[in-house]
Coordinates of C-alpha atoms in Angstrom, one line a residue:
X1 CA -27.6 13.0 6.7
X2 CA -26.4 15.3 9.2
X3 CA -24.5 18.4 7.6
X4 CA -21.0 18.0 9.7
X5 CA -21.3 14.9 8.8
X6 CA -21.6 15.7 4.8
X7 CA -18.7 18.6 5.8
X8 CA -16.3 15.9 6.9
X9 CA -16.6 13.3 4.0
X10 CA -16.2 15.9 1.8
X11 CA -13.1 16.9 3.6
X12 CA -11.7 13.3 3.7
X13 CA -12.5 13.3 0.1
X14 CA -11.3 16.8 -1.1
X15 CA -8.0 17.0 1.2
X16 CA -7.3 13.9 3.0
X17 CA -7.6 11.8 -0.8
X18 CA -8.7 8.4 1.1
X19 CA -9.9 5.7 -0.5
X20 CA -13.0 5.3 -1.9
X21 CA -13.8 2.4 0.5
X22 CA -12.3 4.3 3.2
X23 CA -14.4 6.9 2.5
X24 CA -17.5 4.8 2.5
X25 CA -16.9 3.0 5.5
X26 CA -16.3 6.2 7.4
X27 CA -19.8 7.8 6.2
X28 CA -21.8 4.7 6.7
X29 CA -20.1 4.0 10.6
X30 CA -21.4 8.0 11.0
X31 CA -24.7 7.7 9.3
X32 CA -25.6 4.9 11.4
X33 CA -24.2 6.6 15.0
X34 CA -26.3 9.4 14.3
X35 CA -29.5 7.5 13.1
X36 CA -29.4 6.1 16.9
X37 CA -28.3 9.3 18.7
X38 CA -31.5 10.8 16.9
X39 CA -33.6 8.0 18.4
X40 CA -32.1 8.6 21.9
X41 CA -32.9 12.3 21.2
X42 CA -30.3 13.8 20.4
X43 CA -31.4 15.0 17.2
X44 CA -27.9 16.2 16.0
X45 CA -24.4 14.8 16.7
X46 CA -21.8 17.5 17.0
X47 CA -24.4 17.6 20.2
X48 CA -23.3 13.9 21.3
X49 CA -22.0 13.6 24.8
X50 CA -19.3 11.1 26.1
X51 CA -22.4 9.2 27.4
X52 CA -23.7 9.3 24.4
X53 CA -21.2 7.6 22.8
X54 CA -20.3 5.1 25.4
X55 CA -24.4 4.3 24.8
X56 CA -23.9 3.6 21.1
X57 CA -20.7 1.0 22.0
X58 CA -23.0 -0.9 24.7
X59 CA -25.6 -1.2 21.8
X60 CA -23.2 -2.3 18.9
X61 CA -21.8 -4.8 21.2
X62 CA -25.5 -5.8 22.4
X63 CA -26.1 -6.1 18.9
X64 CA -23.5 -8.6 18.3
X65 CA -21.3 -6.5 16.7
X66 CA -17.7 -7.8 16.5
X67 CA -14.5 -6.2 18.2
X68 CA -13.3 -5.4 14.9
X69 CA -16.3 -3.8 13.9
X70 CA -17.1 -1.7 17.3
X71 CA -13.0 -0.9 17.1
X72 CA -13.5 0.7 13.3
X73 CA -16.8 2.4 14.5
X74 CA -14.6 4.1 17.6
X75 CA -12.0 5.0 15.1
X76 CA -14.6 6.9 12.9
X77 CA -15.7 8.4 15.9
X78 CA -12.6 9.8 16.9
X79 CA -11.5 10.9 13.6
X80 CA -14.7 12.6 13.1
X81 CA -15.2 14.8 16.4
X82 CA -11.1 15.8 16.4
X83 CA -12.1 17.2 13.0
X84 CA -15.3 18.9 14.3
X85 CA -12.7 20.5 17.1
X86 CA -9.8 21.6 14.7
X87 CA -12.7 23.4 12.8
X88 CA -14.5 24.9 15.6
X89 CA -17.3 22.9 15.5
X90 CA -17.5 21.6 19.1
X91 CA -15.6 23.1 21.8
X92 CA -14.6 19.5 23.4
X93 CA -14.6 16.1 22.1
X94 CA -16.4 13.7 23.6
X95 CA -14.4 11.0 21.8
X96 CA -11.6 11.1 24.2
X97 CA -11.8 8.7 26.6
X98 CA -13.4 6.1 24.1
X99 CA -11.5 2.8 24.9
X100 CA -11.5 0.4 21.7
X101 CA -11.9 -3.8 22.6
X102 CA -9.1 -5.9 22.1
X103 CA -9.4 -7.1 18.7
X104 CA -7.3 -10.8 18.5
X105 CA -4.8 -10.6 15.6
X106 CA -6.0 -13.7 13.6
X107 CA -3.2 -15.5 11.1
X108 CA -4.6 -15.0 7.7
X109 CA -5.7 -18.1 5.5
X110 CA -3.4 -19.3 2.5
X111 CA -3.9 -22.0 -0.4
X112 CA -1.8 -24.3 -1.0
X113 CA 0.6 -24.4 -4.3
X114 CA -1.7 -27.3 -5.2
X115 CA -4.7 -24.9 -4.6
X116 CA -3.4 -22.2 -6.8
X117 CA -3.0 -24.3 -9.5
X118 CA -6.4 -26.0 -9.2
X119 CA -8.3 -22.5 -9.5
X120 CA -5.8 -21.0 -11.9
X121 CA -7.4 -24.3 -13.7
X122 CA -10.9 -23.7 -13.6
X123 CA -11.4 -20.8 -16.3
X124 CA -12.2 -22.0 -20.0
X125 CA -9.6 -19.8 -22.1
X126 CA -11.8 -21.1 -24.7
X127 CA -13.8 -18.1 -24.6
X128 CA -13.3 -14.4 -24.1
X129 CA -14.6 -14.6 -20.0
X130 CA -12.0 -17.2 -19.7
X131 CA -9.0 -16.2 -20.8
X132 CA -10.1 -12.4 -18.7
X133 CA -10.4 -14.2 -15.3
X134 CA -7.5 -16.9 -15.9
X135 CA -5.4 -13.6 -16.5
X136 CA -6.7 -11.7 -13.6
X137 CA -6.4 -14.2 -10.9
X138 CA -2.9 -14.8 -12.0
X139 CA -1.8 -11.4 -12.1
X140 CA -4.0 -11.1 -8.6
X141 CA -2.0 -14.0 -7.3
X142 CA 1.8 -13.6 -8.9
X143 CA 1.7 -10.0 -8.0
X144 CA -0.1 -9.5 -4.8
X145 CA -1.8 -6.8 -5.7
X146 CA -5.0 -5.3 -3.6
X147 CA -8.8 -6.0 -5.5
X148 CA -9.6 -2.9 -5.3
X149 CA -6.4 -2.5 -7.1
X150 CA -6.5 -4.7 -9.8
X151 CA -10.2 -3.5 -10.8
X152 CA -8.8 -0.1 -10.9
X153 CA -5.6 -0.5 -13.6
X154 CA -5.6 0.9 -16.5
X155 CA -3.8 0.0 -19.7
X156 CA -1.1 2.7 -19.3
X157 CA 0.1 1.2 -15.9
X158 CA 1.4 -1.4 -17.5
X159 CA 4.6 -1.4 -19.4
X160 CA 4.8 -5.2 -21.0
X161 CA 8.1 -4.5 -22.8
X162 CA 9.8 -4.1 -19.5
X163 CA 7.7 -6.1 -17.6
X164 CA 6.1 -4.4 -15.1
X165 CA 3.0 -3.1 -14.0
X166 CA 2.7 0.4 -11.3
X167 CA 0.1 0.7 -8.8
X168 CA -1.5 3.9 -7.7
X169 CA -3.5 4.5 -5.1
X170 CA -3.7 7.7 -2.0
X171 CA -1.0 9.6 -4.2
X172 CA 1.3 6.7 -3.5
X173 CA 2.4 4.9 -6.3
X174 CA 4.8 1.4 -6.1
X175 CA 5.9 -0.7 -9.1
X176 CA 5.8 -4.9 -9.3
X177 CA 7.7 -7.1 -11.6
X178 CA 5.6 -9.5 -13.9
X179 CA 6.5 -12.7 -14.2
X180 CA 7.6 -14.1 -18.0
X181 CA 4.1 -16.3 -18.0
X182 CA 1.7 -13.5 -16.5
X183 CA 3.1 -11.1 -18.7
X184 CA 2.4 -13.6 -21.4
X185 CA -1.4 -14.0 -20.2
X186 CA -1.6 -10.3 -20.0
X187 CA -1.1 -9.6 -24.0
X188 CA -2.9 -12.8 -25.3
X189 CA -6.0 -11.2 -22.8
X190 CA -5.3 -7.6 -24.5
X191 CA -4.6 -8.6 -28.2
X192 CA -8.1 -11.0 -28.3
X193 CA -10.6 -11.1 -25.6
X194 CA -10.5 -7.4 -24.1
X195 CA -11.4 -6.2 -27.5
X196 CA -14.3 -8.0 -27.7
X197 CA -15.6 -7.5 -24.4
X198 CA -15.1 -3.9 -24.8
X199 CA -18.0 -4.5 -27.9
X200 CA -16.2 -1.3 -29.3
X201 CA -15.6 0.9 -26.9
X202 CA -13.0 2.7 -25.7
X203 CA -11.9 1.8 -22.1
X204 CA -9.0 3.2 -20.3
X205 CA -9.1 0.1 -17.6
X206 CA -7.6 -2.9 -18.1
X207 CA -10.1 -5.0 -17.5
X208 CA -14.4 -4.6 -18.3
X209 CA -17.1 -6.8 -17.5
X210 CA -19.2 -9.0 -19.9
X211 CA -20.6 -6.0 -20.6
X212 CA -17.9 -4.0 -21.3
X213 CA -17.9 -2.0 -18.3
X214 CA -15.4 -2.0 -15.9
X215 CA -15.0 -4.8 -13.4
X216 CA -16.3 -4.4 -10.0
X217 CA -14.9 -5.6 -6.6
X218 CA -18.4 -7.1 -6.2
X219 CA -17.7 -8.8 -9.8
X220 CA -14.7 -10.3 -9.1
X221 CA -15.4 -11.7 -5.9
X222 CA -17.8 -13.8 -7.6
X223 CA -16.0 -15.1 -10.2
X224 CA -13.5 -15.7 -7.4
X225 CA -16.4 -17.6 -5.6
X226 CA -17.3 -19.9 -8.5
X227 CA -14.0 -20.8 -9.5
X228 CA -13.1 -21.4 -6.1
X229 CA -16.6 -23.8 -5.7
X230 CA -15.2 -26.1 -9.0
X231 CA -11.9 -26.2 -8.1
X232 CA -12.8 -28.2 -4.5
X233 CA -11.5 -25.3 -2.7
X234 CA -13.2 -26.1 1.0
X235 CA -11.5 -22.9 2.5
X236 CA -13.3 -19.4 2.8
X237 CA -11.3 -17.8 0.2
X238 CA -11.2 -14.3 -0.8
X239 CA -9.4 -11.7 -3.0
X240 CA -6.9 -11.3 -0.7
X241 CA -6.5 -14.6 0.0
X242 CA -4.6 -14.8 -3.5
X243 CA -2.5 -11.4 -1.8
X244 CA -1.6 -13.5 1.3
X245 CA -0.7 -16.4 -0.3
X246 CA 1.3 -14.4 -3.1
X247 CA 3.7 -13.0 -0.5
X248 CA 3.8 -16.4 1.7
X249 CA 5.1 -18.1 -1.1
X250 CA 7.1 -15.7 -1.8
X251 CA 8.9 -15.7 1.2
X252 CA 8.5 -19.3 1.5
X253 CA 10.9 -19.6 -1.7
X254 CA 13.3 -17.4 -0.3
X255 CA 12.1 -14.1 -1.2
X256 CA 13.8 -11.2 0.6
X257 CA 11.3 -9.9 2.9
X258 CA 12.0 -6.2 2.3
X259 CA 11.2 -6.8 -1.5
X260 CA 8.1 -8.4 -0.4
X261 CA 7.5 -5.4 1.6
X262 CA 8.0 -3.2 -1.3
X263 CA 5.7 -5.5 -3.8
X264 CA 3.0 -5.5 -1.5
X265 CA 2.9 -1.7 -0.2
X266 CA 3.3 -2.7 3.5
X267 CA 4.6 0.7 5.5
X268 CA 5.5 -1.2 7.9
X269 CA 7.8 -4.4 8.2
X270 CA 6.2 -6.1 10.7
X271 CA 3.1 -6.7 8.5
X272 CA 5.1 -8.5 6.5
X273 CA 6.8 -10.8 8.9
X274 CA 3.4 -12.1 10.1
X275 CA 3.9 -14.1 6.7
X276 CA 7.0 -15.7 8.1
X277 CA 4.5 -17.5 10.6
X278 CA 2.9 -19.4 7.4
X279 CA 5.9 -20.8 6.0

């Protein structure tokens, strides 16, 4: 991988604090511009040209790329040669005049009440794996929390005898009430199962694998999948398809929208009201 290239992530990383996935997005959009710039011959790319890059969008599109994708890939881009300018890197970017496609705003899928229910279901809290995923999809659903996220809490963000749980994530930090039966499901999960899927370690996350490791994204989204399969669920769901629903229900049972807002980490407003639309 090209140097600059290595220079940047490490600046996102080091100074910037992006996300992990951020991060990885970022390097992997770059990695693969400069794998073809080098088979167009142009060996490096700090040495890219505004051709160059208007060359690498014809191909992503030829290669069936969508307009979200190519859109994220220009965004890389740009974020990447500005940098390579405010460090003296390049004396011009060739970013500039990059136009991204329109990219059609779609109306994100909900479930039902009747939907929730029916994968909230689907877990046998006869055994240690059951009552872990019954309590994370609830608190996935009746907080609408990220994934990435819930994977990523740790015993100590929790504070059950107030009933609430804090979020941290890109030095921001925002705190979500627990409802009186997820904070339930949340101490029957810690007092019995966790221990035992822990196998006697010591973990500072909430929740570990069957392994007792910590759960994955990747993990999750499969237990997501197989819950969704036996519950009848036709639709495409994902993680934050629980996230969406959680705040269109929400609002739905007369929520106010700037609490919603606040429980879901939205900057801005207007990414809330797009719920309003589902209601």
């Amino acid at each position: 991988m090209s140097n600059a290239i290595q220079e940047y992530i490490t600046y996102l990383h080091d100074f910037r604090k992006i996300s992990h996935n951020t991060e990885v997005s970022y390097k992997r959009d770059l990695k693969k511009a400069a794998e073809y710039f080098e088979e167009q011959n142009v060996p490096d790319i700090t040495k890219a040209t505004e051709t160059n890059l208007n060359s690498y969008l014809l191909y992503l599109e030829r290669d069936h790329m969508s307009p979200a994708t190519v859109s994220r890939n220009i965004a890389s881009l740009r974020s990447f040669y500005q940098y390579l300018l405010r460090v003296h890197r390049i004396e011009d970017d060739p970013s500039v005049s990059l136009k991204s496609p329109k990219v059609e705003k779609k109306v994100p899928e909900i479930l039902t009440v009747e939907e929730v229910q029916k994968l909230l279901e689907q877990p046998n809290i006869q055994t240690d794996k059951g009552i872990r995923d019954e309590t994370m999809l609830l608190l996935l659903y009746s907080t609408g929390i990220r994934v990435s996220e819930l994977v990523n809490l740790k015993v100590e963000d929790l504070n059950l005898e107030v009933g609430y749980l804090t979020c941290r994530e890109n030095g921001k930090e925002r705190t979500i009430p627990l409802s009186a039966e997820t904070e339930e499901k949340i101490r029957t999960y810690i007092e019995s199962a966790r221990t035992r899927l822990l196998k006697g370690r010591d973990s500072e996350y909430l929740f570990s694998n069957c392994s007792g490791s910590p759960m994955s994204r990747q993990g999750f989204w499969k237990i997501l999948k197989s819950y969704s399969a036996a519950a009848g669920i036709t639709k495409d769901i994902t993680p934050h398809t629980l996230r969406h629903s959680f705040a269109a229900h929400m609002l739905k049972n007369g929520a106010d929208i700037r609490n919603v807002q606040k429980m879901m980490g939205h900057a801005d407003i207007a990414t809330t009201q797009m719920y309003m639309r589902l209601m």
